[in-house]
Amino acid sequence: MNTAQPPQPPFPAPLRLRLVPQGALPRPIDGAWWPRSYDLLAELPSLLAGLPRTWGHVTSVTVNGAVWPTTAGRMLVFNQVVQVHRSLAASAPHTVVLLAPGQGRWDLLVVPPDTTAEAAEPLMAAAAGSSTGG
């Protein structure tokens, strides 16, 4: 008996990321990311690949431990080690913090994966400082 495998999508799903325009004044949030799941191992590579090259190599990621399931303390992403930290700070349950030595720190609003497109779009636009989709 053969077991049919579910069809794989021909292309990876597009990254749902909206960033504050370059040159904008410093803000507490640098944009918004709408992952498709809370599986950091699956989601982090596409996020890091979609970041501007000017951000440099992100070596540390901090996520909220109450929202994201337990993850390894280190991940290999594109042949680079990324330290993963879990914070239990109640002040930022829906953010991810990205650090690149010598380049900076970026805080992104995390739109929960189960959010509808109608609800996610205004959240992402507001986090990126725009009122239109993109």
XYZ file of N, CA and C in Angstrom:
402
model
N 0.840 -1.176 0.000
C 0.000 0.000 0.000
C 0.888 1.243 0.000
N 0.651 2.146 -0.920
C 1.399 3.391 -0.989
C 0.660 4.477 -0.230
N 1.413 5.278 0.473
C 0.839 6.410 1.183
C 1.174 7.670 0.417
N 0.175 8.376 -0.006
C 0.396 9.614 -0.759
C 0.873 10.710 0.183
N 1.880 11.417 -0.250
C 2.385 12.561 0.503
C 1.584 13.793 0.103
N 1.307 14.678 1.066
C 0.592 15.902 0.683
C 1.447 16.713 -0.284
N 0.812 17.362 -1.251
C 1.592 18.146 -2.218
C 2.314 19.289 -1.513
N 3.536 19.521 -1.918
C 4.334 20.620 -1.384
C 4.090 21.867 -2.226
N 4.016 23.037 -1.582
C 3.844 24.242 -2.385
C 5.057 24.436 -3.292
N 4.834 24.930 -4.522
C 5.949 25.075 -5.454
C 6.962 26.126 -5.008
N 6.527 27.104 -4.237
C 7.413 28.160 -3.775
C 7.163 28.375 -2.290
N 8.201 28.783 -1.566
C 7.948 29.081 -0.154
C 6.979 30.259 -0.029
N 6.226 30.241 1.046
C 5.274 31.338 1.276
C 6.050 32.643 1.467
N 5.523 33.745 0.953
C 6.224 35.025 1.083
C 6.325 35.451 2.549
N 7.422 36.107 2.850
C 7.662 36.631 4.185
C 6.707 37.784 4.459
N 6.050 37.737 5.595
C 5.118 38.809 5.968
C 5.849 39.696 6.972
N 6.520 40.699 6.438
C 7.371 41.602 7.212
C 7.184 43.012 6.702
N 7.042 43.936 7.588
C 6.926 45.342 7.225
C 7.857 46.116 8.141
N 8.787 46.904 7.579
C 9.780 47.628 8.363
C 9.593 49.130 8.242
N 10.025 49.831 9.282
C 10.040 51.291 9.255
C 11.000 51.703 8.138
N 10.658 52.702 7.330
C 11.554 53.115 6.249
C 12.922 53.544 6.771
N 13.960 53.240 5.984
C 15.306 53.652 6.360
C 15.353 55.165 6.465
N 16.121 55.655 7.424
C 16.248 57.086 7.627
C 15.181 57.659 8.533
N 14.202 56.848 8.907
C 13.165 57.319 9.822
C 13.785 57.532 11.200
N 13.164 58.403 11.961
C 13.643 58.660 13.313
C 13.572 57.384 14.141
N 14.457 57.248 15.128
C 14.392 56.059 15.985
C 13.012 55.920 16.623
N 12.537 54.676 16.684
C 11.222 54.385 17.250
C 11.343 53.182 18.164
N 10.386 52.999 19.067
C 10.461 51.828 19.946
C 10.220 50.512 19.201
N 9.529 50.564 18.081
C 9.281 49.379 17.252
C 9.807 49.675 15.851
N 10.552 48.726 15.303
C 11.184 48.923 14.000
C 10.418 48.286 12.849
N 9.260 47.731 13.158
C 8.451 47.115 12.123
C 7.599 46.002 12.709
N 7.029 45.192 11.823
C 6.156 44.103 12.258
C 6.440 42.860 11.438
N 6.314 41.729 12.102
C 6.507 40.423 11.477
C 5.287 39.579 11.795
N 4.739 38.940 10.782
C 3.557 38.105 10.941
C 3.931 36.678 10.547
N 4.474 35.905 11.490
C 4.868 34.527 11.157
C 3.646 33.655 10.914
N 3.849 32.527 10.297
C 2.760 31.592 10.011
C 2.536 30.597 11.142
N 3.495 30.540 12.090
C 3.369 29.646 13.238
C 4.269 30.167 14.356
N 4.196 29.507 15.494
C 5.117 29.810 16.593
C 6.263 28.812 16.629
N 6.569 28.189 15.514
C 7.691 27.270 15.399
C 8.906 28.086 14.962
N 9.713 28.494 15.927
C 10.841 29.374 15.628
C 11.838 28.725 14.678
N 12.029 27.422 14.803
C 12.942 26.718 13.912
C 12.496 26.844 12.461
N 11.202 26.838 12.224
C 10.670 26.969 10.866
C 10.594 28.426 10.414
N 10.308 29.334 11.329
C 10.032 30.727 10.960
C 11.274 31.623 10.905
N 12.242 31.383 11.786
C 13.388 32.291 11.893
C 14.226 32.397 10.614
N 14.507 31.304 9.914
C 15.321 31.460 8.700
C 14.730 32.422 7.673
N 13.430 32.359 7.431
C 12.854 33.273 6.439
C 12.864 34.710 6.948
N 12.667 34.908 8.251
C 12.740 36.269 8.792
C 14.135 36.832 8.589
N 15.156 36.086 8.998
C 16.519 36.600 8.880
C 16.921 36.823 7.429
N 16.455 35.955 6.536
C 16.771 36.124 5.113
C 16.116 37.369 4.527
N 14.993 37.785 5.094
C 14.262 38.933 4.556
C 14.672 40.279 5.122
N 15.608 40.288 6.057
C 16.031 41.556 6.662
C 16.977 42.308 5.733
N 17.001 43.628 5.828
C 17.928 44.410 4.998
C 19.379 44.023 5.290
N 20.194 43.987 4.264
C 21.614 43.661 4.441
C 22.303 44.661 5.361
N 21.822 45.894 5.385
C 22.430 46.924 6.237
C 22.288 46.609 7.725
N 21.395 45.698 8.069
C 21.240 45.304 9.468
C 22.370 44.394 9.914
N 23.149 43.875 8.989
C 24.253 42.997 9.342
C 23.771 41.603 9.701
N 24.676 40.834 10.299
C 24.373 39.452 10.661
C 23.774 39.401 12.068
N 22.525 39.012 12.158
C 21.851 38.887 13.448
C 22.386 37.639 14.137
N 22.938 37.838 15.344
C 23.513 36.714 16.090
C 22.705 36.353 17.324
N 21.732 37.188 17.669
C 20.944 36.941 18.875
C 19.500 37.338 18.633
N 18.598 36.460 19.065
C 17.167 36.695 18.931
C 16.540 36.452 20.301
N 15.715 37.389 20.747
C 14.987 37.208 22.005
C 13.504 37.206 21.707
N 12.830 36.158 22.176
C 11.391 36.029 22.006
C 10.749 35.892 23.375
N 9.453 36.098 23.446
C 8.744 35.958 24.704
C 8.518 34.479 25.000
N 9.013 34.033 26.134
C 8.919 32.629 26.497
C 7.513 32.155 26.789
N 6.613 33.073 27.121
C 5.236 32.683 27.394
C 4.453 32.476 26.098
N 4.915 33.059 25.005
C 4.210 32.985 23.727
C 4.827 31.927 22.807
N 6.156 31.899 22.728
C 6.851 30.960 21.856
C 7.188 29.702 22.643
N 6.942 28.528 22.094
C 7.297 27.279 22.787
C 8.801 27.195 23.038
N 9.170 26.299 23.898
C 10.578 26.092 24.218
C 11.368 25.827 22.942
N 12.501 26.491 22.853
C 13.377 26.309 21.708
C 14.794 26.070 22.218
N 15.638 25.596 21.338
C 17.039 25.403 21.685
C 17.677 26.759 21.967
N 18.732 26.753 22.732
C 19.442 27.990 23.047
C 20.245 28.530 21.888
N 20.507 27.659 20.904
C 21.225 28.077 19.704
C 20.603 27.389 18.505
N 20.620 28.104 17.380
C 20.126 27.534 16.124
C 21.158 27.808 15.038
N 21.263 26.906 14.112
C 22.111 27.116 12.953
C 21.224 27.620 11.829
N 21.444 28.857 11.414
C 20.647 29.479 10.364
C 21.606 29.965 9.287
N 21.495 29.420 8.094
C 22.382 29.772 6.979
C 23.846 29.634 7.378
N 24.165 28.527 8.027
C 25.528 28.215 8.459
C 26.091 29.217 9.462
N 25.224 29.911 10.150
C 25.634 30.847 11.198
C 24.889 30.495 12.480
N 25.575 30.561 13.595
C 24.941 30.280 14.881
C 24.184 31.523 15.339
N 22.927 31.316 15.718
C 22.095 32.388 16.262
C 21.691 31.964 17.671
N 22.009 32.812 18.647
C 21.613 32.557 20.030
C 20.135 32.903 20.180
N 19.381 32.015 20.804
C 17.958 32.257 21.025
C 17.731 32.395 22.519
N 17.169 33.528 22.904
C 16.882 33.805 24.309
C 15.378 33.900 24.483
N 14.919 33.431 25.622
C 13.498 33.511 25.955
C 13.342 34.437 27.141
N 12.516 35.442 26.988
C 12.235 36.395 28.056
C 10.822 36.165 28.556
N 10.619 36.378 29.824
C 9.273 36.268 30.377
C 8.730 37.643 30.746
N 9.345 38.697 30.206
C 8.912 40.067 30.494
C 7.487 40.282 30.014
N 6.638 40.696 30.920
C 5.236 40.941 30.576
C 5.071 42.203 29.747
N 6.100 43.046 29.720
C 5.987 44.332 29.022
C 6.013 44.198 27.504
N 6.500 43.085 26.986
C 6.608 42.956 25.538
C 6.280 41.535 25.082
N 5.040 41.094 25.292
C 4.731 39.704 24.936
C 4.700 39.446 23.439
N 4.485 40.461 22.645
C 4.357 40.255 21.205
C 5.451 40.989 20.439
N 6.691 40.807 20.894
C 7.822 41.385 20.177
C 8.921 40.344 20.032
N 9.782 40.574 19.068
C 11.002 39.803 18.901
C 12.122 40.837 18.804
N 13.221 40.574 19.500
C 14.364 41.485 19.513
C 15.506 40.819 18.745
N 16.050 41.548 17.794
C 17.143 41.054 16.961
C 18.392 41.884 17.248
N 19.521 41.221 17.478
C 20.781 41.918 17.741
C 21.830 41.510 16.721
N 22.520 42.519 16.197
C 23.639 42.297 15.286
C 24.821 43.092 15.834
N 25.864 42.407 16.316
C 27.004 43.118 16.912
C 27.573 44.180 15.975
N 27.772 45.353 16.527
C 28.336 46.458 15.762
C 27.353 47.126 14.813
N 26.147 46.590 14.691
C 25.156 47.151 13.776
C 23.959 47.731 14.518
N 23.437 47.000 15.488
C 22.316 47.541 16.229
C 21.359 46.506 16.763
N 20.282 47.044 17.293
C 19.190 46.259 17.864
C 17.916 46.684 17.156
N 17.068 45.694 16.846
C 15.798 45.971 16.209
C 14.706 45.219 16.935
N 13.636 45.920 17.244
C 12.482 45.323 17.914
C 11.337 45.278 16.917
N 10.798 44.094 16.717
C 9.683 43.925 15.784
C 8.445 43.476 16.537
N 7.325 44.074 16.195
C 6.042 43.606 16.688
C 5.773 42.253 16.031
N 5.336 41.270 16.815
C 4.963 39.972 16.260
C 3.440 39.906 16.226
N 2.907 39.844 15.024
C 1.476 39.681 14.851
C 1.197 38.179 15.011
N 0.317 37.791 15.921
C 0.071 36.359 16.140
C -0.298 35.634 14.844
N 0.236 34.428 14.658
C 0.017 33.689 13.411
C -1.446 33.472 13.053
N -2.319 33.336 14.039
C -3.721 33.064 13.740
C -4.547 34.325 13.485
N -3.899 35.471 13.386
C -4.587 36.729 13.099
C -5.072 36.731 11.651
N -6.268 37.232 11.435
C -6.780 37.324 10.064
C -6.044 38.417 9.299
N -6.059 38.319 7.986
C -5.407 39.331 7.158
C -6.014 40.706 7.401
N -7.324 40.752 7.594
C -8.003 42.036 7.823
C -7.534 42.690 9.122
N -7.235 41.893 10.125
C -6.762 42.439 11.399
C -5.250 42.675 11.377
N -4.498 41.840 10.669
C -3.042 41.954 10.656
C -2.558 43.168 9.873
N -3.188 43.448 8.761
C -2.712 44.531 7.896
C -2.608 45.878 8.616
N -3.639 46.345 9.343
C -3.481 47.630 10.027
C -2.422 47.593 11.135
N -2.263 46.456 11.790
C -1.230 46.347 12.825
C 0.164 46.488 12.211
N 0.359 45.811 11.088
C 1.671 45.874 10.427
C 1.946 47.259 9.869
N 0.930 47.870 9.284
C 1.097 49.212 8.731
C 1.428 50.213 9.837
N 0.729 50.123 10.953
C 0.979 51.051 12.066
C 2.386 50.860 12.627
N 2.822 49.615 12.761
C 4.174 49.346 13.297
C 5.249 49.875 12.371
N 4.979 49.884 11.073
C 5.956 50.362 10.104
C 5.811 51.857 9.823
N 4.856 52.479 10.477
C 4.691 53.923 10.313
C 4.025 54.327 9.016
N 3.197 53.435 8.465
C 2.489 53.782 7.233
C 1.009 53.445 7.418
N 0.211 53.945 6.513
C -1.219 53.659 6.607
C -1.711 52.866 5.413
N -0.775 52.454 4.550
C -1.173 51.700 3.376
C -0.533 50.332 3.399
N -1.072 49.393 2.663
C -0.517 48.048 2.578
C 0.762 48.051 1.765
N 1.506 46.885 1.825
C 2.738 46.834 1.062
C 3.315 45.514 0.945
